[in-house]
Amino acid sequence: MVKNLQEGICPFCQIDHKINEILYENDSWRAWVNPVLGKKNTALHLVIPCKRHITHVRQLRRDEGADLVDVFNWADIEFELPGGGVTMRFGDPLFNAGTIRHLHCNIQVPDGNGKLEVTLAKDKDKILWHWKVVAIYEKMRLGTPFESLSPEEQELVKDRLG
């Protein structure tokens, strides 16, 4: 993801098919299993990005909303979902704790072995730090090379680049 951002590529607009195997696609959305599951107590985690590069729910068209319902129906049938949660972060990262500024949903199903939570906000200092990092990633996505970042910006992201 970071490599894509460094190269000015939105990882949800230009899919790396070696990492993200698209399991379902319609006119507006794609769906795949999160390749970096990482969340403890998760049996399934689907990532469902909009095909258009938008960042806020107010930008959705009516047909895209209907197509999203089709994705949910596909997921329910394909994975025989016993239950779970659907999350969609949108807008300003200060208010959603998101990393990628591209509208997408997540379907998460707990494995029944403990608590599974979705974070929408973090403490103020963490939010400000995260916002700065997201802004730097967005800057890099738009074409700014790492070497052209300020020393403070480089320091914030250097350990996250791989």
XYZ file of C-alpha atoms in Angstrom:
162
model
C 0.000 0.000 0.000
C 2.743 2.438 0.962
C 4.683 1.648 -2.219
C 1.561 2.454 -4.256
C 1.084 5.716 -2.381
C 4.735 6.612 -2.978
C 4.175 6.096 -6.688
C 0.976 8.172 -6.714
C -1.271 5.133 -7.096
C -4.460 4.764 -5.089
C -4.465 1.088 -4.081
C -8.240 0.941 -4.545
C -8.204 2.551 -7.994
C -5.334 0.506 -9.407
C -5.636 -2.919 -7.842
C -2.546 -5.061 -7.297
C -4.042 -8.380 -8.376
C -1.134 -10.314 -6.836
C -2.239 -9.073 -3.414
C -5.979 -8.496 -3.854
C -7.864 -11.262 -5.657
C -11.159 -9.761 -6.754
C -13.914 -12.201 -5.882
C -16.875 -10.094 -7.004
C -17.294 -7.035 -9.187
C -20.212 -5.074 -10.580
C -20.519 -1.677 -12.286
C -19.654 0.284 -9.123
C -17.808 -1.911 -6.587
C -15.198 -4.649 -6.202
C -14.801 -7.085 -3.321
C -11.925 -9.176 -2.001
C -10.782 -10.769 1.219
C -8.473 -8.478 3.185
C -4.999 -9.910 2.458
C -3.570 -8.450 5.673
C -6.265 -9.718 7.977
C -4.294 -9.066 11.127
C -7.348 -8.393 13.296
C -7.580 -10.800 16.143
C -10.910 -12.605 16.485
C -11.875 -12.133 12.812
C -13.203 -15.055 10.755
C -13.761 -12.991 7.582
C -12.883 -9.480 6.492
C -14.002 -8.319 3.047
C -12.808 -5.046 1.533
C -15.306 -3.392 -0.833
C -14.035 -0.203 -2.524
C -16.065 1.944 -4.876
C -14.646 1.853 -8.403
C -14.745 5.651 -8.621
C -12.185 7.534 -6.561
C -14.487 9.307 -4.130
C -14.029 10.027 -0.430
C -17.451 10.894 0.966
C -20.860 9.200 1.019
C -22.446 12.379 -0.369
C -20.597 11.680 -3.615
C -22.364 8.336 -4.134
C -24.849 8.078 -6.941
C -28.135 6.230 -6.476
C -27.036 3.408 -8.824
C -23.858 2.921 -6.776
C -25.972 2.510 -3.651
C -28.058 -0.174 -5.352
C -24.892 -1.882 -6.610
C -23.527 -1.911 -3.045
C -26.624 -3.790 -1.889
C -25.859 -6.335 -4.621
C -22.352 -6.786 -3.175
C -23.829 -7.379 0.288
C -26.236 -9.955 -1.137
C -23.404 -11.715 -2.999
C -21.258 -11.804 0.168
C -24.116 -13.221 2.230
C -24.700 -16.041 -0.272
C -21.022 -16.695 -1.076
C -19.846 -16.881 2.539
C -23.126 -17.925 4.201
C -22.679 -15.054 6.632
C -24.010 -15.922 10.106
C -23.798 -12.236 11.066
C -21.160 -9.562 11.427
C -20.692 -5.882 10.806
C -20.507 -3.501 7.875
C -18.433 -0.353 8.240
C -17.777 2.532 5.887
C -15.444 5.364 6.785
C -15.869 8.591 4.857
C -14.676 12.155 4.674
C -12.090 13.756 6.909
C -9.715 11.189 8.471
C -9.888 13.162 11.732
C -13.401 11.771 12.082
C -12.938 8.207 10.865
C -9.453 6.930 11.768
C -9.080 5.761 8.149
C -5.821 5.368 6.257
C -6.824 5.225 2.597
C -8.765 8.237 1.320
C -11.036 6.273 -0.981
C -14.615 5.363 -0.089
C -14.885 1.691 0.781
C -16.788 -0.712 3.014
C -15.614 -3.539 5.175
C -17.652 -6.598 6.067
C -16.246 -8.246 9.158
C -17.390 -11.466 10.765
C -16.064 -12.308 14.235
C -14.726 -15.807 14.869
C -16.511 -16.086 18.228
C -13.295 -16.188 20.250
C -13.421 -12.719 21.763
C -14.073 -9.039 21.241
C -13.866 -7.538 17.756
C -14.171 -3.762 17.539
C -14.081 -1.164 14.788
C -12.229 2.073 15.535
C -13.807 5.293 14.305
C -11.842 7.708 16.450
C -8.711 7.707 18.531
C -7.466 9.972 21.288
C -6.758 13.553 20.209
C -2.972 13.185 19.953
C -3.294 9.949 17.996
C -5.872 11.536 15.679
C -3.597 14.507 14.978
C -0.646 12.186 14.326
C -2.754 9.969 12.081
C -4.123 12.974 10.201
C -0.580 14.175 9.506
C 0.430 10.735 8.239
C -2.649 10.485 6.006
C -1.916 13.941 4.597
C 1.653 12.853 3.801
C 0.409 9.664 2.110
C -2.046 11.725 0.064
C 0.771 14.100 -0.891
C 2.854 11.106 -1.999
C -0.122 9.604 -3.843
C -0.391 12.833 -5.814
C 3.257 12.569 -6.883
C 5.507 14.099 -4.226
C 8.593 11.868 -3.847
C 9.758 10.962 -0.338
C 12.964 12.980 -0.825
C 10.917 16.148 -1.429
C 9.012 15.871 1.854
C 10.033 18.112 4.728
C 12.306 16.519 7.365
C 9.313 16.405 9.783
C 7.168 14.636 7.187
C 9.940 12.154 6.381
C 10.347 11.393 10.079
C 6.614 10.676 10.482
C 6.480 8.091 7.702
C 10.015 6.680 7.319
C 9.370 3.627 9.533
C 6.117 2.881 7.675
C 7.699 2.710 4.222
C 8.887 -0.688 3.165
